[in-house]
Coordinates of C-alpha atoms in Angstrom, one line a residue:
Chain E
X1 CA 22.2 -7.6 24.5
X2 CA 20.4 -8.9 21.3
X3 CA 17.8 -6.5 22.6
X4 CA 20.2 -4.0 22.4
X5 CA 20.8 -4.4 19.2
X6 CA 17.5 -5.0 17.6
X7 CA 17.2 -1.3 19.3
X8 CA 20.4 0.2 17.5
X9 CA 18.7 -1.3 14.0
X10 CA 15.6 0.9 14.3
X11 CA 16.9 3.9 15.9
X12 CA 17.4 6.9 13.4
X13 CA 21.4 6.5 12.5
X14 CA 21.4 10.1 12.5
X15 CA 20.4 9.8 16.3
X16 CA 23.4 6.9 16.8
X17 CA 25.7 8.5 19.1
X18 CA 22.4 9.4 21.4
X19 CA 20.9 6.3 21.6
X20 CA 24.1 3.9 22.1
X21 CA 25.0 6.2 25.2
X22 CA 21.4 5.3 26.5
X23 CA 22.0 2.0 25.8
X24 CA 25.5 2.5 27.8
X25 CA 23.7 3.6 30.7
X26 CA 21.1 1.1 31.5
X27 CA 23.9 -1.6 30.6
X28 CA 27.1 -0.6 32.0
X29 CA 28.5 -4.5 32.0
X30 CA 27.9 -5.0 28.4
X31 CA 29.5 -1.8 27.4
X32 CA 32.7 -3.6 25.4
X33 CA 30.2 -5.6 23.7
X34 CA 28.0 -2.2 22.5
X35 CA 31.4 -0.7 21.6
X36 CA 32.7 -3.0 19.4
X37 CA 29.2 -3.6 17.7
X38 CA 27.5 -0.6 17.1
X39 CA 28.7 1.4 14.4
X40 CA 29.5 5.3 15.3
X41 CA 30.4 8.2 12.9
X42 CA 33.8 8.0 12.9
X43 CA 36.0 11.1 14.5
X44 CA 39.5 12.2 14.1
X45 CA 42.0 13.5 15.9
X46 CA 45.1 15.1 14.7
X47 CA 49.1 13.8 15.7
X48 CA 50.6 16.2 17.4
X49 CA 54.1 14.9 15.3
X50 CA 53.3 14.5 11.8
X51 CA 50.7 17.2 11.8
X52 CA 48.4 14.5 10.4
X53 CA 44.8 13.4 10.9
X54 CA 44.1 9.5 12.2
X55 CA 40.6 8.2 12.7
X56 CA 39.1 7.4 16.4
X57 CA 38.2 4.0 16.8
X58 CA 37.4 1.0 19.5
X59 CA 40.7 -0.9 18.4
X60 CA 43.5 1.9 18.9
X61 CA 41.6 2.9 22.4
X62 CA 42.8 2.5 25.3
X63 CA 41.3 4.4 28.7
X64 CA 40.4 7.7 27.2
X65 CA 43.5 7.6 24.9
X66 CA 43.7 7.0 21.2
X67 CA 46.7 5.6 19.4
X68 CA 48.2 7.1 15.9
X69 CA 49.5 4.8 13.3
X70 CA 51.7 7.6 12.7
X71 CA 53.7 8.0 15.4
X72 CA 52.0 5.1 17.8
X73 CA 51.7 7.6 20.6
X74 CA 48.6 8.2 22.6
X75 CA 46.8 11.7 22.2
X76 CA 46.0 12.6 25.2
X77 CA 49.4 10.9 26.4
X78 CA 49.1 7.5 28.0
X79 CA 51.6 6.0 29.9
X80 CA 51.7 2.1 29.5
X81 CA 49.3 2.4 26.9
X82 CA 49.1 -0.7 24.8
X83 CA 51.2 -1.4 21.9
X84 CA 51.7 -3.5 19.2
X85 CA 54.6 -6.0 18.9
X86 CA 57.7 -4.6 16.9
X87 CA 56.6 -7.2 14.3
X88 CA 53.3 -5.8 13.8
X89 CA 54.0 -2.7 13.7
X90 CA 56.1 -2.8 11.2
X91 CA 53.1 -4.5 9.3
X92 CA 51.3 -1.7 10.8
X93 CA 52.8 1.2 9.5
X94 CA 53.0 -0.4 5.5
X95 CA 49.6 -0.9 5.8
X96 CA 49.0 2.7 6.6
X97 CA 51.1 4.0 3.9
X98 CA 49.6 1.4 1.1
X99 CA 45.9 2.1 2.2
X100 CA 46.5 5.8 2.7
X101 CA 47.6 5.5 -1.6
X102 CA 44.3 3.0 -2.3
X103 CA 42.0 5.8 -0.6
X104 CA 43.5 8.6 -2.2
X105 CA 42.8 6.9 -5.5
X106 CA 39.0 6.0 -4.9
X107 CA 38.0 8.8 -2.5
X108 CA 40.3 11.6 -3.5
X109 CA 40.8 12.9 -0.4
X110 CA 39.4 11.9 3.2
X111 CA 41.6 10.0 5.8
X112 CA 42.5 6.9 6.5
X113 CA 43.6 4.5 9.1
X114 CA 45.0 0.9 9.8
X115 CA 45.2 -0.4 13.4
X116 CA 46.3 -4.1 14.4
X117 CA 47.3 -6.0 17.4
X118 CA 47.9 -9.6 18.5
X119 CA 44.6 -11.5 19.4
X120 CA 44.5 -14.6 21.4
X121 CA 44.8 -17.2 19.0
X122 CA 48.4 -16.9 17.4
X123 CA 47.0 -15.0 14.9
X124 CA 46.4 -10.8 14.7
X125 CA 43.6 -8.7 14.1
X126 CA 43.8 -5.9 11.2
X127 CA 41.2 -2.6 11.1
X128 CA 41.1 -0.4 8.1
X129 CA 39.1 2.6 8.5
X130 CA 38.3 5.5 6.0
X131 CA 36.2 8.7 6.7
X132 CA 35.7 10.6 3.9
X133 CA 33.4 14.1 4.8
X134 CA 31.1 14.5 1.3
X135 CA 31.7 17.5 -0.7
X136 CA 29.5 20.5 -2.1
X137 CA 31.1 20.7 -5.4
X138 CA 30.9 18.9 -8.5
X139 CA 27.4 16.9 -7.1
X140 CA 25.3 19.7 -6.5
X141 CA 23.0 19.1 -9.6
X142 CA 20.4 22.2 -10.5
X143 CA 21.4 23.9 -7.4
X144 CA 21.0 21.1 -4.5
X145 CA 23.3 21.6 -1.7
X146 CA 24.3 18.3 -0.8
X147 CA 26.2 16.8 2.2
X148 CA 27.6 13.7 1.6
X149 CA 29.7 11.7 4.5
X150 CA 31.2 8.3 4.0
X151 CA 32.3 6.1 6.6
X152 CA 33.5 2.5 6.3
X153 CA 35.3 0.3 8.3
X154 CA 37.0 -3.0 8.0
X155 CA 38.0 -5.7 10.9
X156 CA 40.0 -8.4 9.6
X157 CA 40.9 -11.9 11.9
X158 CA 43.7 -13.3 10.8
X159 CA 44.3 -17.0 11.6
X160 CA 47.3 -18.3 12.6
X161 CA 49.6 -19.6 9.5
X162 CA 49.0 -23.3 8.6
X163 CA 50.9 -25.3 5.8
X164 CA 51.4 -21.9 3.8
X165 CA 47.7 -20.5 4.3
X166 CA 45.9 -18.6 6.7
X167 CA 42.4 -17.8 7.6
X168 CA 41.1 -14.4 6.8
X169 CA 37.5 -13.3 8.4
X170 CA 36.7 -10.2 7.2
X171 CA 33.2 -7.6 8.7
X172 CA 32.8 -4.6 7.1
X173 CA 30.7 -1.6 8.0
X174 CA 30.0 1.3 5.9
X175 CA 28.2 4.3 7.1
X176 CA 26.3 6.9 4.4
X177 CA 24.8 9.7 5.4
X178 CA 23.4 12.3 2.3
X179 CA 21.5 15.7 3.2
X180 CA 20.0 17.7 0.7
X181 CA 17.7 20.8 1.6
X182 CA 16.4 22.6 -1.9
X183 CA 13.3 23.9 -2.7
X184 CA 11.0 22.3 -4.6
X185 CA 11.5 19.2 -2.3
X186 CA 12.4 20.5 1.5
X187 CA 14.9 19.0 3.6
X188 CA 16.2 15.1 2.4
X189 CA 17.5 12.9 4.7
X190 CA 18.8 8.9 3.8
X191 CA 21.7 7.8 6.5
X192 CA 22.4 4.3 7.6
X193 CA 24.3 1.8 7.8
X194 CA 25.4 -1.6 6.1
X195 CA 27.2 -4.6 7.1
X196 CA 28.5 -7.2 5.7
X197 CA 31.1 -10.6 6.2
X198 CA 33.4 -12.3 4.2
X199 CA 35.6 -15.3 4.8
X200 CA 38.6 -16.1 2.8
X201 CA 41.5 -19.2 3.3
X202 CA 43.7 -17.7 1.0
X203 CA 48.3 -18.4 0.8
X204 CA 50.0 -16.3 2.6
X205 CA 52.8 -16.6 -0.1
X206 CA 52.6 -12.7 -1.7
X207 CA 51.8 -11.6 2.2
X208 CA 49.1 -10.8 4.4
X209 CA 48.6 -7.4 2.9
X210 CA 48.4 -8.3 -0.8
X211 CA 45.4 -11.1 0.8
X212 CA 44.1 -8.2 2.7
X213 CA 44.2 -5.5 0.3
X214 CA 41.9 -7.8 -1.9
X215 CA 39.6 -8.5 0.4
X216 CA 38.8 -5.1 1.2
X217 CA 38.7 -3.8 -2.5
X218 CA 36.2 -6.6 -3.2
X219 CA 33.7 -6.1 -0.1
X220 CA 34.2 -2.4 -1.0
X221 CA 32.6 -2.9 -4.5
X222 CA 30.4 -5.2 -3.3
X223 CA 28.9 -2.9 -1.1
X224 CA 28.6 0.3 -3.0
X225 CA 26.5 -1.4 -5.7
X226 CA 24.4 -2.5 -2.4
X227 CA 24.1 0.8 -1.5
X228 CA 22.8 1.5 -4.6
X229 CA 20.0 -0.9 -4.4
X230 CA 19.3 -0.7 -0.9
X231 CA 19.4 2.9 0.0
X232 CA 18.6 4.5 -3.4
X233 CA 16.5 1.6 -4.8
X234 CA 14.7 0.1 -1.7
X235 CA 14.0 3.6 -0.3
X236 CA 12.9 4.8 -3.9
X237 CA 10.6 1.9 -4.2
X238 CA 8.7 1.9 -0.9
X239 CA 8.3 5.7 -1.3
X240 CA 6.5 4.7 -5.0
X241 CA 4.7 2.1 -3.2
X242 CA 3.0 4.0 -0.4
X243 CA 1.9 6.6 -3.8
X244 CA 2.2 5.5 -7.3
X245 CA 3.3 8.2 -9.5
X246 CA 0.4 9.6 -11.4
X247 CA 0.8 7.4 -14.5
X248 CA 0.6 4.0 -13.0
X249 CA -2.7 5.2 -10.9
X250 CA -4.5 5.8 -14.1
X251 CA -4.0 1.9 -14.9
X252 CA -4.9 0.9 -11.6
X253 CA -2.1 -1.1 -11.5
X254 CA -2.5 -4.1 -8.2
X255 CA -0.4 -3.3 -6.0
X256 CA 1.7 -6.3 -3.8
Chain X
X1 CA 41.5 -3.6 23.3
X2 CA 41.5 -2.2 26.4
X3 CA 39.5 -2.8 29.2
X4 CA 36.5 -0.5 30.1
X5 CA 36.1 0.8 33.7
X6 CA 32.5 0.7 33.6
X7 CA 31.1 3.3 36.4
X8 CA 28.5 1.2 38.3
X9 CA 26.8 3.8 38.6
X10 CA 22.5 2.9 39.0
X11 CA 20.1 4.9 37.1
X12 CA 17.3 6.7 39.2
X13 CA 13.7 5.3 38.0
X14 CA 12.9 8.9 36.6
X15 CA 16.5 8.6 34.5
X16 CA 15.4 4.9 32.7
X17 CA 11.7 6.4 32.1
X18 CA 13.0 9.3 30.5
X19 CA 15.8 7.1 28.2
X20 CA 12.4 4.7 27.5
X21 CA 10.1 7.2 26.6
X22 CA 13.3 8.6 24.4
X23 CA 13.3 5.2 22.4
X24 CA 10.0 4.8 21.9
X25 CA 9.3 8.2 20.5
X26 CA 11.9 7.7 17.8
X27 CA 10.6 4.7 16.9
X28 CA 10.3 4.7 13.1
X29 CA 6.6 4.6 12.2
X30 CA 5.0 1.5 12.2
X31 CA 7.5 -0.1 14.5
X32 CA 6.9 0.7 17.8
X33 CA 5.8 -2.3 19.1
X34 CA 9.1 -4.6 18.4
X35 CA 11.1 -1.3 20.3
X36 CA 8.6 -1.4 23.0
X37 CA 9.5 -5.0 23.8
X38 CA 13.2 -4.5 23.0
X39 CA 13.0 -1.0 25.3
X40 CA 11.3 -3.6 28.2
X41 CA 14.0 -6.0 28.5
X42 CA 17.0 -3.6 28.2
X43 CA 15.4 -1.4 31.0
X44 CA 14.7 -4.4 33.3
X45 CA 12.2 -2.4 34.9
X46 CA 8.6 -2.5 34.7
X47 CA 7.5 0.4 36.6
X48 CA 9.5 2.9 34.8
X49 CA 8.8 0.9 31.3
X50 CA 4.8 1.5 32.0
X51 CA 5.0 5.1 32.7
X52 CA 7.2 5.8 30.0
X53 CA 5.0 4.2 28.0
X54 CA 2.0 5.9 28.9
X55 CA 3.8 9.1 28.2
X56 CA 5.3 7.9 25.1
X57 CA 2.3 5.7 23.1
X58 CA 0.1 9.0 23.4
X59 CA 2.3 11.4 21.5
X60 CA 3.9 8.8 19.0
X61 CA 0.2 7.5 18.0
X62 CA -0.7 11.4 17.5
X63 CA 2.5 11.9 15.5
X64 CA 2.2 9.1 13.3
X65 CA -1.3 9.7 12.7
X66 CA -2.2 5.9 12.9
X67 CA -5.4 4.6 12.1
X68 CA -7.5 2.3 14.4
X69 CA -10.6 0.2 13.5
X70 CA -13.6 1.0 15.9
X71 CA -15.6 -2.0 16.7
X72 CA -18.7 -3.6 15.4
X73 CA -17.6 -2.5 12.1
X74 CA -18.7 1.1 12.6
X75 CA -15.3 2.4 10.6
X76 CA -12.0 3.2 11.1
X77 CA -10.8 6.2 13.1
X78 CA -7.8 8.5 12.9
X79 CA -5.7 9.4 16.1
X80 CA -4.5 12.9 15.4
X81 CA -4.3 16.2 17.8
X82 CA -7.2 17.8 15.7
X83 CA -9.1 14.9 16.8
X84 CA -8.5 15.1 20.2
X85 CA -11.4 15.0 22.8
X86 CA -9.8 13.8 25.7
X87 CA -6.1 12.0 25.8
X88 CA -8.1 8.9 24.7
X89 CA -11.3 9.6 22.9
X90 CA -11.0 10.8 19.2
X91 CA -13.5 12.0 16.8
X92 CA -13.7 10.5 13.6
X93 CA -16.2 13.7 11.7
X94 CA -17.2 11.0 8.7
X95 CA -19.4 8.7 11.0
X96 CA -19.3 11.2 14.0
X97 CA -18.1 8.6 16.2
X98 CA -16.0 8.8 19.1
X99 CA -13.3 6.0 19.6
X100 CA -12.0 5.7 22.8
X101 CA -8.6 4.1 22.5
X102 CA -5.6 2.0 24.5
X103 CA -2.6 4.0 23.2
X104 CA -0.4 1.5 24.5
X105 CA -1.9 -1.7 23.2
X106 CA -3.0 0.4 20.1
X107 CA -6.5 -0.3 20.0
X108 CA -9.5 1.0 19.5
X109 CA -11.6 -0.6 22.2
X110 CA -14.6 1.4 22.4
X111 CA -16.8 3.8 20.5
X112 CA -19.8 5.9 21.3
X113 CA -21.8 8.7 19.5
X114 CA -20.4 12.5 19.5
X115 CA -22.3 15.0 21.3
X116 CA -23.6 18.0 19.5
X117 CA -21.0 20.3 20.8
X118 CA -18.8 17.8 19.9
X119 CA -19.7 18.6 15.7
X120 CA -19.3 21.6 14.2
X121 CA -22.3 23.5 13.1
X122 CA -24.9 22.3 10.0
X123 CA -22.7 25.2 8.4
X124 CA -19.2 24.4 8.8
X125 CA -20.5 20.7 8.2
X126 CA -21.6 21.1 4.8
X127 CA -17.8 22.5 3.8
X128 CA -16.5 20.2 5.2
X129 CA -18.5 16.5 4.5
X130 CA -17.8 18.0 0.9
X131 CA -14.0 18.7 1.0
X132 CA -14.2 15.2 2.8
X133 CA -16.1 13.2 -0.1
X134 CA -13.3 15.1 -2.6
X135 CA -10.5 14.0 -0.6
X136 CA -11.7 10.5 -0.1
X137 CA -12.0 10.0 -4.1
X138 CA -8.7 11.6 -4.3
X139 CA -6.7 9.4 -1.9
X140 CA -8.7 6.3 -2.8
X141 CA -7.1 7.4 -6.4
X142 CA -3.7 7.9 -5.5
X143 CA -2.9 6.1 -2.7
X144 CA -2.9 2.2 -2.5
X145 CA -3.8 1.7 1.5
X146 CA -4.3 5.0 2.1
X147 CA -6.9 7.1 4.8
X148 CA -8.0 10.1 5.3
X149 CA -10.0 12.6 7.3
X150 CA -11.1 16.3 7.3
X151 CA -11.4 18.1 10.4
X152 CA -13.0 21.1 11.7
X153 CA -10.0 23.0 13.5
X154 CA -11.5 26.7 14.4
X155 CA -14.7 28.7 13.8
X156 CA -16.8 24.7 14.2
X157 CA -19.7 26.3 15.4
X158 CA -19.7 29.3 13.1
X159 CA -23.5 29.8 12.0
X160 CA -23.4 31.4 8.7
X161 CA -21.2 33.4 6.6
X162 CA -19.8 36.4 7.8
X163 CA -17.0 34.6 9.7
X164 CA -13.7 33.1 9.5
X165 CA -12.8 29.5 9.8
X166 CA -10.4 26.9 9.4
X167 CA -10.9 23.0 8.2
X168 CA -7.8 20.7 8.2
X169 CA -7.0 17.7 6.0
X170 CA -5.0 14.4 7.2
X171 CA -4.2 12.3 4.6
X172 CA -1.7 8.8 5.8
X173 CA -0.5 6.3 4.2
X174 CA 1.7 3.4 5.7
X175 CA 3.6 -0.4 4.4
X176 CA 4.6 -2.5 7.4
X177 CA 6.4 -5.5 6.0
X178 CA 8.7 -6.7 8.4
X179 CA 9.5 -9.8 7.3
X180 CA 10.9 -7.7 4.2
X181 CA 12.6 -5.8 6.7
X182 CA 11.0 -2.8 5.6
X183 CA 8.5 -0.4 6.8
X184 CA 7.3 3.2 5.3
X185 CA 4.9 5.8 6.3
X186 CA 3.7 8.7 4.0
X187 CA 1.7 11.6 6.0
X188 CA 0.4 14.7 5.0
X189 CA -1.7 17.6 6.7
X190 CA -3.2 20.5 5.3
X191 CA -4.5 23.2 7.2
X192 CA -7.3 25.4 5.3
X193 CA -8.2 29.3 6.6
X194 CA -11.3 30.3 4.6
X195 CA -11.5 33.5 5.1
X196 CA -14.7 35.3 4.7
X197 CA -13.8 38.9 4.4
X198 CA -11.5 38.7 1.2
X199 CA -13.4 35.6 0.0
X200 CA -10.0 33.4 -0.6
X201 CA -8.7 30.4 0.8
X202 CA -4.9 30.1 2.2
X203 CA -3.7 26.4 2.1
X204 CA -0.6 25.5 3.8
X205 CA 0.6 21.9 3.2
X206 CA 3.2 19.6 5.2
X207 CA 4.3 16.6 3.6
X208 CA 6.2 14.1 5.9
X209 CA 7.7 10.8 4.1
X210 CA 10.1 8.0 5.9
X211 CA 11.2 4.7 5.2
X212 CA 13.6 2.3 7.1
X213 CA 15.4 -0.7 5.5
X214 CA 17.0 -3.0 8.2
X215 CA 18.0 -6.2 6.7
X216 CA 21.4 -6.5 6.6
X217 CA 21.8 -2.4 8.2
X218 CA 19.6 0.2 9.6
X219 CA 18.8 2.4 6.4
X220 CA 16.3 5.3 7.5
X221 CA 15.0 8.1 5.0
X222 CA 13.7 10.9 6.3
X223 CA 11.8 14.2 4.6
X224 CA 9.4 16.9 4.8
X225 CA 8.3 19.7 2.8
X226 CA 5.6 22.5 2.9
X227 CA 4.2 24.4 0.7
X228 CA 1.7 27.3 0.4
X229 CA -1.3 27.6 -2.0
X230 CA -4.9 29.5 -2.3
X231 CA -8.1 29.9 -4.0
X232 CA -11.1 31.6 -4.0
X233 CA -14.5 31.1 -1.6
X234 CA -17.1 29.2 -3.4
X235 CA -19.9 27.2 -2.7
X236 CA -19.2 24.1 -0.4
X237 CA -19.0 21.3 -3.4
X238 CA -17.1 24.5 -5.6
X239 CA -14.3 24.4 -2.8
X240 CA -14.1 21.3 -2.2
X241 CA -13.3 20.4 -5.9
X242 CA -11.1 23.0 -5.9
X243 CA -9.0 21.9 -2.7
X244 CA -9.0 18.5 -3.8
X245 CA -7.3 19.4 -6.8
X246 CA -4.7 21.7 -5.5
X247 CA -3.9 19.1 -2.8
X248 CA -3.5 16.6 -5.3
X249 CA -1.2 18.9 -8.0
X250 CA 1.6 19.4 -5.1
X251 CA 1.7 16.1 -3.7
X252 CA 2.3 14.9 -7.2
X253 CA 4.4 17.2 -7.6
X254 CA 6.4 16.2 -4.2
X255 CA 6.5 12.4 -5.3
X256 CA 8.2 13.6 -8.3
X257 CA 10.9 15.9 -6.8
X258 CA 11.4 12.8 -3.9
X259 CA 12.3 10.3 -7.0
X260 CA 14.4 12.9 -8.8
X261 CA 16.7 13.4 -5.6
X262 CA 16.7 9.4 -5.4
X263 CA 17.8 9.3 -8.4
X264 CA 20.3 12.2 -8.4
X265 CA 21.7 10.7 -5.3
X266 CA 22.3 7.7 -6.3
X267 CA 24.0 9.0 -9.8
X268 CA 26.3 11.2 -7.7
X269 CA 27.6 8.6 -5.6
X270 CA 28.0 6.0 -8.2
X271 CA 29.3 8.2 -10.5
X272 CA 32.6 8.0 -8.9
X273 CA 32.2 4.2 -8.7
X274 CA 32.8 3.8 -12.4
X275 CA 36.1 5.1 -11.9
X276 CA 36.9 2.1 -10.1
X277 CA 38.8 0.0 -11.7
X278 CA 42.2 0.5 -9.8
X279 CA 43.3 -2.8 -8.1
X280 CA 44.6 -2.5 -4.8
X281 CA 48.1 -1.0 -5.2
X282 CA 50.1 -4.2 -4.0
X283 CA 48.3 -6.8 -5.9

């Protein structure tokens, strides 16, 4: 399995979906683990009842059916298919409607998601997911055409409650994948993925989606000003490293 | 979650080669040696592992150009299709040596003298021993741990003038640093027609740059460009200098465009960063 994994790190992202059905094939027992730890592109399907999009996912699957958190039903119909308690969806469907507002403010647009259900411990298990498919508008400087998509996801646990707090453990994935193709510089590929974990013990006294919320708006910055170093900065850096630009060569600057 | 009904279904030997050699080839440069032992224990099969690596090592050591010492010090040899004797020998022009070569341990583990057919003519060899002195002083310039090689690709045993022929140019550079969790790999080949009846050169260039980032991710960048130049037929040194120097102008040139879309990149997406400053609507 860690095998597995170290394999999924150096495959091309853009090449995911490929090489995790490789890796589905040779492994067919550990294929829940692979699932719920490799990162795919996220897809969409749209709810037959509200007309609206939801994001596919591992945690509103179940055979070859996916859940809405608008409507809770299956697409392609499942009968028996799991459910949420009454509880948590209720939970559920305010998270949808208060993370469907935070996107539209950040992203302007795209689609969002929020799945949960009941894990073994007393306690539940959150998933925020956002897909937003890059534009060719307002970023396409001197002429580049550029393809931007953004996906990002967000597991929280939540502990059971314990004297008026509750663990939070929250991993969060986001997947970046920019294309330009101009021509002074060719075709530009940088896609990947990050991920990253928090842990929080926080009171549960303004709700587990006020604690939640914050979470996520926090790992959220965090992470796009890591994406700035590591997939602008690092990337831009080993490029200047394998060929100084032409001023530093004329120093014969050492290089590390 | 729901449960999975895994098909037990068992993969023929031909099926697992083919998904190993499929790893293995994408194997960003530099790296292949970590995904060869992560490919062996995921496949759980040595027989298919070995073929598909003997399939595989060839044509990702070809692709990535890599460079192999040959021993007793004689120099360092390039593995590339224009050096290509045999699946495992490869000329390297500058000390016309042959290496012969382990693809799959990487290694250089033999090396002999070329044969006569093996060089291209006392003519071809004077353009090209010059283009390859220019080209060293060039990338020895420009690029930190960089290597090169020029190559006689067609018309090698031309006598004299009066005849067409083509020289190519191989220029890699590579960073391995894996306990930075990063590797890089800057290759480019340009192919050279000199053609005798107009007197002009056509130069076609393909620049190939990656890098992958894997500490806390898997963060890959992936480009190539081509581009076209030409010049006039002069004496061997004349062209060589001339070459040189247009190699040199569009590479540059590359470098600079590849920084400029970093950096326009990473404006565009942060650009809408700033705007954030909305707290999350319930808080």
């Amino acid at each position: 399995m860690e095998a597995a994994l170290g394999l999924m790190r150096r495959m091309p992202p853009k090449h995911t979906e490929t090489a995790l059905s490789a890796l589905l094939s040779l492994l067919p027992r550990h294929s829940s683990d692979l699932l719920s730890q490799v990162d795919q592109p996220l897809q969409v399907l749209c709810d037959i009842d509200g007309g609206k999009e939801f994001i596919l996912c591992e945690y509103n699957r179940d055979a070859d059916s996916y859940r809405s958190p608008w409507s809770s039903k299956y697409h392609p119909p499942l009968e028996d298919g799991t459910q949420p308690s009454p509880e948590l969806r209720k939970l559920e469907i305010e998270a949808n409607e208060i993370f469907a507002i935070y996107r539209d403010q950040y992203y302007e647009g795209g689609i969002s998601s929020v799945y949960m259900w009941e894990d073994d411990n007393e306690g539940f298990v959150a998933c925020f997911l956002i897909k937003k498919d890059g534009s060719k508008t307002a970023h396409g400087r001197r002429g580049y055409l550029e393809e931007g998509a953004w996906d990002a996801i967000h597991v929280i646990e939540v502990g059971p409650e314990e004297d008026g707090t509750a663990h939070y453990c929250l991993t969060s994935t986001v997947m970046l994948s920019l294309t330009t193709d101009d021509e002074s510089s060719g075709t530009f590929s940088l896609s990947g993925s990050i991920r990253r974990q928090m842990n929080m013990d926080l009171s549960v006294a303004e709700g587990h989606l006020c604690n939640m919320g914050r979470m996520i708006e926090e790992m959220e910055s965090k992470m796009r000003n890591s994406l700035d170093q590591v997939y602008f900065g690092k990337t831009k850096e080993m490029v200047c490293t394998l060929r100084p630009p032409a001023e530093i060569t004329q120093m014969r600057m050492p290089e590390s | 979650m729901a449960e999975e009904d895994a098909p037990e279904v068992e993969l023929s030997g031909e099926q697992k080669k083919e998904i190993a050699k499929w790893f293995l080839l994408h194997s960003p440069g530099g790296e292949i040696q970590y995904v060869a032992k992560d490919v062996r224990s995921v496949l759980d099969d040595d027989g298919a592992y070995g073929e598909a690596a003997s399939e595989a090592f060839p044509a990702y050591n070809k692709a990535q150009m890599i460079c192999l010492d040959m021993p007793r010090g004689m120099g360092e040899v390039l593995i590339t299709s224009f050096g290509e004797l045999e699946e495992n020998q490869f000329l390297d022009p500058r000390t016309a040596q042959v290496g012969i070569v382990d693809h799959v341990k990487q290694v250089c583990t033999d090396a002999r003298p070329a044969t006569d057919e093996e060089l291209p003519s006392p003519y071809i060899e004077e353009f090209r021993c010059a283009l390859d002195a220019e080209v060293l002083k060039y990338v020895g310039e420009a690029y930190p741990k960089g290597v090169c090689s020029v190559y006689s690709t067609k018309g090698k045993d031309v006598e004299g003038p009066g005849s067409d022929f083509e020289l190519a140019v191989v220029i890699q550079a590579a960073r391995n640093s894996p306990q930075n969790f990063c590797t890089g790999s800057w290759r480019s080949v340009w192919n050279i027609e000199f053609k005798d009846d107009i007197q002009i050169l056509e130069l076609r260039g393909k620049m190939q740059v990656g890098a992958h980032y894997f500490e806390e991710g898997n963060v890959q960048l992936d480009t190539k460009h081509e581009c076209k130049d030409s010049t006039i037929f002069q004496s061997p040194e004349d062209c060589a200098i001339s070459i040189a120097s247009i190699i040199r102008h569009h590479e540059t040139e590359y470098l600079g465009s590849l920084e400029y879309c970093c950096d326009a990149m990473n404006a565009g997406s942060t650009e809408k960063a700033s705007s954030y400053s909305h707290p999350f609507p319930l808080a």
